[in-house]
Structures are given as C-alpha cells and as structure tokens.
mmCIF file of C-alpha atoms in Angstrom:
data_model
loop_
_atom_site.group_PDB
_atom_site.id
_atom_site.type_symbol
_atom_site.label_atom_id
_atom_site.label_comp_id
_atom_site.label_asym_id
_atom_site.label_seq_id
_atom_site.Cartn_x
_atom_site.Cartn_y
_atom_site.Cartn_z
ATOM 1 C CA MET A 1 40.724 -54.671 84.614
ATOM 2 C CA ARG A 2 39.416 -52.595 87.521
ATOM 3 C CA THR A 3 41.188 -54.794 90.069
ATOM 4 C CA ASP A 4 44.342 -55.533 88.072
ATOM 5 C CA ARG A 5 45.365 -52.602 85.900
ATOM 6 C CA LYS A 6 48.717 -54.141 84.913
ATOM 7 C CA SER A 7 47.424 -57.223 83.063
ATOM 8 C CA PRO A 8 46.178 -55.419 79.904
ATOM 9 C CA PHE A 9 49.613 -53.867 79.442
ATOM 10 C CA PHE A 10 51.294 -57.289 79.578
ATOM 11 C CA PHE A 11 49.027 -58.460 76.750
ATOM 12 C CA LEU A 12 50.030 -55.388 74.713
ATOM 13 C CA ILE A 13 53.773 -55.909 75.154
ATOM 14 C CA PRO A 14 54.244 -58.362 72.205
ATOM 15 C CA TYR A 15 52.428 -56.074 69.767
ATOM 16 C CA VAL A 16 54.110 -52.909 71.026
ATOM 17 C CA ALA A 17 57.537 -54.557 70.871
ATOM 18 C CA LEU A 18 57.070 -55.837 67.313
ATOM 19 C CA PHE A 19 55.527 -52.556 66.142
ATOM 20 C CA THR A 20 58.418 -50.601 67.634
ATOM 21 C CA VAL A 21 61.141 -52.844 66.208
ATOM 22 C CA PHE A 22 59.727 -53.261 62.696
ATOM 23 C CA ILE A 23 57.832 -49.968 62.176
ATOM 24 C CA ILE A 24 58.861 -47.156 64.518
ATOM 25 C CA LEU A 25 62.623 -47.799 64.562
ATOM 26 C CA PRO A 26 62.972 -48.179 60.750
ATOM 27 C CA ILE A 27 61.056 -44.920 60.247
ATOM 28 C CA LEU A 28 63.275 -43.090 62.742
ATOM 29 C CA VAL A 29 66.426 -44.548 61.169
ATOM 30 C CA ALA A 30 65.240 -43.561 57.678
ATOM 31 C CA ILE A 31 64.509 -40.015 58.838
ATOM 32 C CA GLY A 32 67.949 -39.823 60.444
ATOM 33 C CA LEU A 33 69.733 -41.205 57.360
ATOM 34 C CA SER A 34 67.854 -38.784 55.100
ATOM 35 C CA PHE A 35 69.986 -35.966 56.573
ATOM 36 C CA THR A 36 73.257 -37.760 55.823
ATOM 37 C CA ASN A 37 75.486 -38.904 52.992
ATOM 38 C CA PHE A 38 75.734 -42.682 53.474
ATOM 39 C CA ASP A 39 77.029 -45.367 51.098
ATOM 40 C CA ALA A 40 76.399 -48.371 53.410
ATOM 41 C CA VAL A 41 80.161 -48.750 54.042
ATOM 42 C CA GLN A 42 81.572 -45.530 55.453
ATOM 43 C CA THR A 43 80.247 -43.688 58.469
ATOM 44 C CA PRO A 44 77.257 -41.442 57.598
ATOM 45 C CA SER A 45 78.183 -37.763 57.282
ATOM 46 C CA PHE A 46 75.623 -35.091 58.127
ATOM 47 C CA VAL A 47 74.547 -32.939 55.154
ATOM 48 C CA GLY A 48 71.389 -31.300 56.517
ATOM 49 C CA PHE A 49 68.557 -30.797 54.031
ATOM 50 C CA LYS A 50 70.799 -31.303 50.995
ATOM 51 C CA ASN A 51 69.130 -34.594 49.992
ATOM 52 C CA TYR A 52 65.645 -33.047 50.128
ATOM 53 C CA ILE A 53 66.809 -30.039 48.135
ATOM 54 C CA ASN A 54 68.349 -32.342 45.535
ATOM 55 C CA VAL A 55 65.087 -34.283 45.215
ATOM 56 C CA ILE A 56 63.271 -31.081 44.212
ATOM 57 C CA THR A 57 65.933 -29.157 42.322
ATOM 58 C CA GLN A 58 68.590 -31.592 41.024
ATOM 59 C CA ASP A 59 66.887 -34.939 40.386
ATOM 60 C CA SER A 60 65.363 -34.428 36.927
ATOM 61 C CA ILE A 61 64.436 -38.108 36.708
ATOM 62 C CA PHE A 62 62.358 -37.837 39.874
ATOM 63 C CA MET A 63 60.512 -34.683 38.819
ATOM 64 C CA GLN A 64 60.135 -35.570 35.127
ATOM 65 C CA TYR A 65 59.293 -39.268 35.306
ATOM 66 C CA VAL A 66 59.027 -40.772 38.792
ATOM 67 C CA LEU A 67 56.633 -38.312 40.438
ATOM 68 C CA PRO A 68 54.249 -37.983 37.430
ATOM 69 C CA ASN A 69 54.240 -41.775 36.971
ATOM 70 C CA THR A 70 53.499 -42.327 40.653
ATOM 71 C CA ILE A 71 50.691 -39.766 40.714
ATOM 72 C CA THR A 72 49.137 -41.135 37.509
ATOM 73 C CA TYR A 73 49.336 -44.715 38.747
ATOM 74 C CA ALA A 74 47.992 -43.808 42.191
ATOM 75 C CA LEU A 75 45.093 -41.683 40.897
ATOM 76 C CA VAL A 76 43.906 -44.489 38.603
ATOM 77 C CA VAL A 77 44.656 -47.655 40.572
ATOM 78 C CA GLY A 78 43.870 -46.219 44.029
ATOM 79 C CA PRO A 79 40.334 -44.861 43.501
ATOM 80 C CA GLY A 80 39.680 -47.358 40.705
ATOM 81 C CA GLY A 81 40.658 -50.368 42.801
ATOM 82 C CA TYR A 82 38.776 -48.975 45.793
ATOM 83 C CA ALA A 83 35.592 -48.462 43.759
ATOM 84 C CA LEU A 84 35.926 -51.927 42.205
ATOM 85 C CA SER A 85 36.435 -53.462 45.648
ATOM 86 C CA PHE A 86 33.240 -51.880 46.962
ATOM 87 C CA LEU A 87 31.094 -52.610 43.904
ATOM 88 C CA LEU A 88 32.242 -56.222 43.618
ATOM 89 C CA ALA A 89 31.878 -56.791 47.370
ATOM 90 C CA TRP A 90 28.369 -55.326 47.283
ATOM 91 C CA ALA A 91 27.413 -57.491 44.283
ATOM 92 C CA ILE A 92 28.858 -60.661 45.846
ATOM 93 C CA ALA A 93 26.998 -59.980 49.102
ATOM 94 C CA GLN A 94 23.712 -60.372 47.230
ATOM 95 C CA LEU A 95 24.533 -63.980 46.294
ATOM 96 C CA THR A 96 23.919 -67.162 48.230
ATOM 97 C CA ARG A 97 26.627 -68.682 50.423
ATOM 98 C CA VAL A 98 28.423 -71.088 48.054
ATOM 99 C CA PRO A 99 28.722 -68.765 45.003
ATOM 100 C CA ARG A 100 29.725 -65.954 47.363
ATOM 101 C CA ILE A 101 32.605 -67.975 48.833
ATOM 102 C CA VAL A 102 33.834 -69.144 45.418
ATOM 103 C CA LEU A 103 33.789 -65.675 43.862
ATOM 104 C CA THR A 104 35.439 -64.137 46.923
ATOM 105 C CA LEU A 105 38.329 -66.607 46.660
ATOM 106 C CA ILE A 106 38.648 -65.982 42.917
ATOM 107 C CA LEU A 107 38.786 -62.197 43.337
ATOM 108 C CA TYR A 108 41.054 -62.257 46.388
ATOM 109 C CA SER A 109 43.614 -64.759 45.077
ATOM 110 C CA PRO A 110 45.348 -62.359 42.605
ATOM 111 C CA SER A 111 46.462 -60.150 45.503
ATOM 112 C CA LEU A 112 48.241 -63.190 46.994
ATOM 113 C CA THR A 113 49.793 -64.529 43.800
ATOM 114 C CA SER A 114 50.506 -61.319 41.879
ATOM 115 C CA GLY A 115 54.239 -62.086 41.522
ATOM 116 C CA THR A 116 53.677 -65.582 40.188
ATOM 117 C CA ALA A 117 50.777 -64.413 38.054
ATOM 118 C CA MET A 118 52.929 -61.727 36.427
ATOM 119 C CA ALA A 119 55.545 -64.322 35.479
ATOM 120 C CA VAL A 120 53.080 -66.956 34.331
ATOM 121 C CA LEU A 121 50.156 -64.935 32.960
ATOM 122 C CA TRP A 122 50.796 -61.272 32.212
ATOM 123 C CA LYS A 123 54.311 -61.642 30.767
ATOM 124 C CA ILE A 124 52.974 -64.303 28.419
ATOM 125 C CA ILE A 125 49.993 -62.188 27.411
ATOM 126 C CA PHE A 126 52.149 -59.127 26.714
ATOM 127 C CA SER A 127 55.182 -60.973 25.374
ATOM 128 C CA GLY A 128 57.014 -58.956 22.734
ATOM 129 C CA ASP A 129 57.262 -61.763 20.154
ATOM 130 C CA SER A 130 54.644 -63.205 17.833
ATOM 131 C CA MET A 131 53.937 -65.999 20.331
ATOM 132 C CA GLY A 132 52.565 -63.580 22.936
ATOM 133 C CA TYR A 133 48.824 -63.954 23.288
ATOM 134 C CA LEU A 134 48.009 -60.312 22.589
ATOM 135 C CA ASN A 135 50.399 -60.006 19.649
ATOM 136 C CA ALA A 136 49.173 -63.284 18.176
ATOM 137 C CA PHE A 137 45.555 -62.145 18.472
ATOM 138 C CA LEU A 138 46.243 -58.751 16.878
ATOM 139 C CA ILE A 139 48.328 -60.221 14.045
ATOM 140 C CA LYS A 140 45.718 -62.874 13.335
ATOM 141 C CA GLY A 141 43.026 -60.189 13.255
ATOM 142 C CA GLY A 142 45.060 -58.102 10.809
ATOM 143 C CA ILE A 143 45.298 -55.189 13.247
ATOM 144 C CA ILE A 144 49.122 -55.154 13.315
ATOM 145 C CA ASN A 145 51.767 -56.566 10.989
ATOM 146 C CA GLN A 146 54.683 -56.911 13.395
ATOM 147 C CA PRO A 147 54.811 -57.850 17.090
ATOM 148 C CA ILE A 148 54.845 -54.994 19.585
ATOM 149 C CA THR A 149 57.322 -55.050 22.460
ATOM 150 C CA TRP A 150 54.703 -54.170 25.065
ATOM 151 C CA LEU A 151 56.786 -54.555 28.227
ATOM 152 C CA THR A 152 59.872 -52.678 27.011
ATOM 153 C CA SER A 153 58.002 -49.858 25.300
ATOM 154 C CA ALA A 154 57.814 -46.501 27.081
ATOM 155 C CA GLU A 155 54.420 -45.962 25.469
ATOM 156 C CA PHE A 156 52.698 -49.065 26.801
ATOM 157 C CA LEU A 157 54.436 -50.047 30.063
ATOM 158 C CA LEU A 158 52.576 -47.702 32.444
ATOM 159 C CA PRO A 159 49.075 -48.533 31.050
ATOM 160 C CA ILE A 160 49.897 -52.243 31.403
ATOM 161 C CA MET A 161 51.028 -51.632 34.987
ATOM 162 C CA ILE A 162 47.709 -49.914 35.690
ATOM 163 C CA ILE A 163 45.779 -52.889 34.265
ATOM 164 C CA VAL A 164 47.751 -55.353 36.397
ATOM 165 C CA GLY A 165 47.396 -53.079 39.441
ATOM 166 C CA LEU A 166 43.609 -52.959 39.106
ATOM 167 C CA TRP A 167 43.491 -56.730 38.584
ATOM 168 C CA SER A 168 45.404 -57.373 41.834
ATOM 169 C CA SER A 169 43.708 -54.652 43.921
ATOM 170 C CA MET A 170 41.130 -56.951 45.581
ATOM 171 C CA GLY A 171 43.111 -57.451 48.781
ATOM 172 C CA VAL A 172 42.288 -57.239 52.488
ATOM 173 C CA GLY A 173 40.395 -53.985 51.886
ATOM 174 C CA PHE A 174 38.005 -55.910 49.637
ATOM 175 C CA LEU A 175 37.487 -58.512 52.367
ATOM 176 C CA ALA A 176 36.892 -55.787 54.972
ATOM 177 C CA ILE A 177 34.238 -54.132 52.811
ATOM 178 C CA LEU A 178 32.557 -57.489 52.141
ATOM 179 C CA ALA A 179 32.543 -58.262 55.876
ATOM 180 C CA GLY A 180 31.020 -54.851 56.618
ATOM 181 C CA ILE A 181 28.254 -55.360 54.059
ATOM 182 C CA MET A 182 27.507 -58.866 55.306
ATOM 183 C CA ASN A 183 27.233 -57.671 58.929
ATOM 184 C CA THR A 184 24.847 -54.796 58.264
ATOM 185 C CA ASN A 185 21.740 -55.190 60.397
ATOM 186 C CA ASP A 186 18.812 -56.446 58.276
ATOM 187 C CA GLU A 187 16.396 -54.461 60.436
ATOM 188 C CA LEU A 188 17.867 -51.270 58.965
ATOM 189 C CA TYR A 189 16.850 -52.365 55.480
ATOM 190 C CA GLU A 190 13.352 -53.184 56.713
ATOM 191 C CA ALA A 191 13.083 -49.765 58.352
ATOM 192 C CA GLY A 192 14.417 -48.157 55.166
ATOM 193 C CA ALA A 193 11.755 -49.895 53.087
ATOM 194 C CA ILE A 194 9.088 -48.482 55.399
ATOM 195 C CA ASP A 195 10.627 -44.999 55.078
ATOM 196 C CA GLY A 196 10.494 -45.086 51.286
ATOM 197 C CA ILE A 197 13.697 -46.755 50.040
ATOM 198 C CA LYS A 198 12.656 -48.585 46.887
ATOM 199 C CA ASN A 199 15.708 -50.295 45.348
ATOM 200 C CA ARG A 200 19.146 -51.760 46.062
ATOM 201 C CA PHE A 201 20.991 -48.645 44.950
ATOM 202 C CA GLN A 202 19.167 -46.482 47.489
ATOM 203 C CA GLU A 203 19.880 -49.107 50.152
ATOM 204 C CA MET A 204 23.580 -48.926 49.304
ATOM 205 C CA ILE A 205 23.685 -45.101 49.451
ATOM 206 C CA TYR A 206 21.502 -44.459 52.502
ATOM 207 C CA ILE A 207 22.084 -47.563 54.659
ATOM 208 C CA THR A 208 25.057 -49.726 53.642
ATOM 209 C CA VAL A 209 27.745 -47.046 53.282
ATOM 210 C CA PRO A 210 26.823 -44.989 56.404
ATOM 211 C CA THR A 211 26.797 -48.118 58.616
ATOM 212 C CA MET A 212 30.260 -49.376 57.581
ATOM 213 C CA LYS A 213 32.442 -46.265 57.622
ATOM 214 C CA SER A 214 35.136 -48.014 59.671
ATOM 215 C CA GLN A 215 35.511 -50.756 57.049
ATOM 216 C CA MET A 216 35.465 -48.154 54.275
ATOM 217 C CA LEU A 217 38.217 -46.208 56.038
ATOM 218 C CA PHE A 218 40.335 -49.330 56.519
ATOM 219 C CA ALA A 219 39.926 -50.270 52.852
ATOM 220 C CA ALA A 220 40.791 -46.724 51.761
ATOM 221 C CA VAL A 221 43.978 -46.634 53.846
ATOM 222 C CA MET A 222 45.029 -50.078 52.596
ATOM 223 C CA ALA A 223 44.369 -48.985 49.005
ATOM 224 C CA ILE A 224 46.510 -45.863 49.475
ATOM 225 C CA VAL A 225 49.413 -47.697 51.099
ATOM 226 C CA GLY A 226 49.269 -50.559 48.608
ATOM 227 C CA THR A 227 49.110 -48.264 45.604
ATOM 228 C CA PHE A 228 52.028 -46.029 46.575
ATOM 229 C CA ASN A 229 54.151 -48.992 47.696
ATOM 230 C CA ASN A 230 53.390 -51.101 44.642
ATOM 231 C CA GLY A 231 56.604 -50.589 42.717
ATOM 232 C CA ALA A 232 57.342 -54.211 41.936
ATOM 233 C CA ILE A 233 54.927 -54.390 38.999
ATOM 234 C CA GLY A 234 56.961 -52.319 36.547
ATOM 235 C CA VAL A 235 60.259 -54.012 37.425
ATOM 236 C CA ALA A 236 58.722 -57.504 37.316
ATOM 237 C CA LEU A 237 57.081 -56.883 33.942
ATOM 238 C CA SER A 238 60.013 -55.130 32.239
ATOM 239 C CA GLY A 239 62.741 -57.140 33.968
ATOM 240 C CA SER A 240 64.902 -54.122 34.797
ATOM 241 C CA ASN A 241 65.295 -51.311 37.299
ATOM 242 C CA PRO A 242 65.221 -48.544 36.141
ATOM 243 C CA THR A 243 62.383 -49.503 33.829
ATOM 244 C CA PRO A 244 62.846 -48.840 30.070
ATOM 245 C CA GLY A 245 62.907 -45.086 29.478
ATOM 246 C CA TYR A 246 61.746 -44.632 33.105
ATOM 247 C CA ALA A 247 58.235 -45.221 31.718
ATOM 248 C CA GLY A 248 57.147 -47.373 34.662
ATOM 249 C CA GLN A 249 59.437 -45.925 37.312
ATOM 250 C CA LEU A 250 57.581 -45.251 40.567
ATOM 251 C CA ILE A 251 58.924 -43.754 43.799
ATOM 252 C CA VAL A 252 59.516 -47.209 45.291
ATOM 253 C CA ASN A 253 61.610 -48.172 42.248
ATOM 254 C CA HIS A 254 63.528 -44.907 42.566
ATOM 255 C CA ILE A 255 64.280 -45.712 46.201
ATOM 256 C CA ASP A 256 65.479 -49.220 45.295
ATOM 257 C CA ASP A 257 67.592 -47.797 42.469
ATOM 258 C CA TYR A 258 69.457 -45.331 44.686
ATOM 259 C CA GLY A 259 69.485 -47.465 47.830
ATOM 260 C CA PHE A 260 70.370 -50.958 46.626
ATOM 261 C CA ILE A 261 71.899 -50.416 43.179
ATOM 262 C CA ARG A 262 73.813 -47.135 43.574
ATOM 263 C CA TYR A 263 74.163 -47.467 47.386
ATOM 264 C CA GLU A 264 73.282 -43.822 47.987
ATOM 265 C CA MET A 265 71.430 -44.687 51.163
ATOM 266 C CA GLY A 266 71.039 -41.129 52.420
ATOM 267 C CA TYR A 267 69.336 -39.954 49.249
ATOM 268 C CA ALA A 268 67.177 -43.095 49.107
ATOM 269 C CA ALA A 269 66.114 -42.463 52.707
ATOM 270 C CA ALA A 270 65.102 -38.902 51.784
ATOM 271 C CA CYS A 271 62.956 -40.250 48.927
ATOM 272 C CA SER A 272 61.360 -42.758 51.307
ATOM 273 C CA VAL A 273 60.499 -39.969 53.767
ATOM 274 C CA VAL A 274 58.898 -38.011 50.904
ATOM 275 C CA LEU A 275 56.841 -41.124 50.079
ATOM 276 C CA LEU A 276 55.875 -41.477 53.744
ATOM 277 C CA ILE A 277 54.656 -37.860 53.823
ATOM 278 C CA ILE A 278 52.576 -38.385 50.669
ATOM 279 C CA ILE A 279 50.968 -41.544 52.090
ATOM 280 C CA ALA A 280 50.295 -39.850 55.438
ATOM 281 C CA PHE A 281 48.647 -36.894 53.687
ATOM 282 C CA PHE A 282 46.242 -39.019 51.644
ATOM 283 C CA SER A 283 45.527 -41.254 54.639
ATOM 284 C CA LYS A 284 44.580 -38.154 56.633
ATOM 285 C CA VAL A 285 42.274 -36.988 53.847
ATOM 286 C CA PHE A 286 40.404 -40.311 53.831
ATOM 287 C CA SER A 287 40.360 -40.434 57.632
ATOM 288 C CA ASN A 288 38.562 -37.086 57.689
ATOM 289 C CA LEU A 289 36.209 -38.275 54.936
ATOM 290 C CA PHE A 290 35.106 -41.465 56.666
ATOM 291 C CA ALA A 291 35.539 -40.439 60.309
ATOM 292 C CA GLU A 292 32.539 -40.881 62.558
ATOM 293 C CA LYS A 293 30.878 -37.558 63.280
ATOM 294 C CA GLU A 294 30.047 -36.808 66.893
#
C-alpha cells in the first residue's frame, strides 16, 4: 500500500458502486420525491414541505394508529429481541460444540423462513375457526365457547405480531453476539477469577460485555433497522393492507399503502424519510452507548 496507493481503491470500487446504486441513490431520490406530488405516471410537481406537514397535521391514520403501533412494536420487539439474542447467545456459548451448533441453527432459522413459517405455522395456530390450534385448545379446555378471529381482530393482531416478531428476532445480530462471546480471550476470565469474580453472571457483566462492544453495537443497529422495517408481519398474518381496523399498521405498511396501492408516491416518500430519520436517531443513540471510549 505504501508503494502502490491506487490498488486499495480499485478493490473498493465494486462495493462503493453497489452501495451508491442501491443505497445512496434511492435515499436521494426518496428525499427528492418527498417534496413533490407524484402519482408514478405524470411528471412530479414540487409542493415543498406540504407532504411533511400533512403527515403531522392531516393524516389522522398515521398519528392515531400507525405511529403508536410502530412505537409499541419497536419498544417491545427491539429491546426484547436484543436482550433475548444476547441471553440465548451467552447460554449457548457455555455448551459443547455439537449442541451449540444445533441450537444455533434452530434459533437462527426462523429469521430466514419467517414468511413461510407465518403461512404454515402461525396462521394455523391463530386460525379464526375451530380447527385453529389455539382455538381448539381453548374450546377443549372450556375457556371459550366460540372461536376467536385472532388475525382479523383489532384487539389481538398487534400482540400476535409482537410474539411473531420476538420469535423471528434471532438474526445476524444474534450470530454476531455469539461470535463475540466465543472469541473472548480465556485469559481475561482467568485474570477475573484472580481479581475476585466468582460466578458466570459477574463474568458476563465485567468481562464479556465490555470486550465485545463492537458486536453489541452491530446487533443493536440490526435490531433497530429490522424492527422498524418489519412491516410484513401484520399484512402476512391478516392478509390485507391496511390491516383490519389499522390494528397492525406500521409505518412500512403505511408507505406501501400510499406508494403502491394509492400511488401517492410523493407522500409515501415523505413517510419513508420520516422512518429513515427515526432509524438514524435510534442508531445514533446506540452508537453513543456502545462506542469505544478513548
């Protein structure tokens, strides 16, 4: 690198090109469209901040249902999934090699097959007829007399989405945390034992977490992005967008509704920029929390 300063840049060109085409340009286009009135057919017309003003002052669905649903879902599934990822990764790291590999695959697989699992597993469990597993169990136990339409009920849809979200939250962040725990230097634990650390919990607090802040930060950012972008659960479970009574409507669903159903692309772009700002804010908070101190 000292003799040929150009070579490293040639290796970066493929990544920079793909990142620019698929990340930077779409963000810039979305920001530009958010200041226009665009129906995907006619030429966009500039309207200034009208779309952003409408999000706050005119869109009662967004303020009454979408934003509270998104915040509730994110506050439960985000920290909850993150805590579960760490605790399960830490517990699995204590096992021997073969059980550790098997359990890691079992916990990671739902994040890969969540769409299929919702169609095959969760929709059958929460089916609204008497043949659904949950309804059949409750009727047989004498708890209810008639089947409950779980997935089309405004009362139950969001809690079911939270359950499914937690179940499928063991993604790449979980693997990063597990890798960080597995690569912690054993000499640190030996030194900790000499200094007075007496149990596994103290090891986790005083050694494991401080030595893997980069993995914790990566997992936190992935949990934030995944949680706020996870709008497919409510639509997949209920079978409609908007979801019944807007009970499971998240910001991503709201964007899809206005962008690809109503073709109000400018307003959908404004909602997507609002979502981007929210994600960036929480990512910054976690970056400051887990950043390495000088």
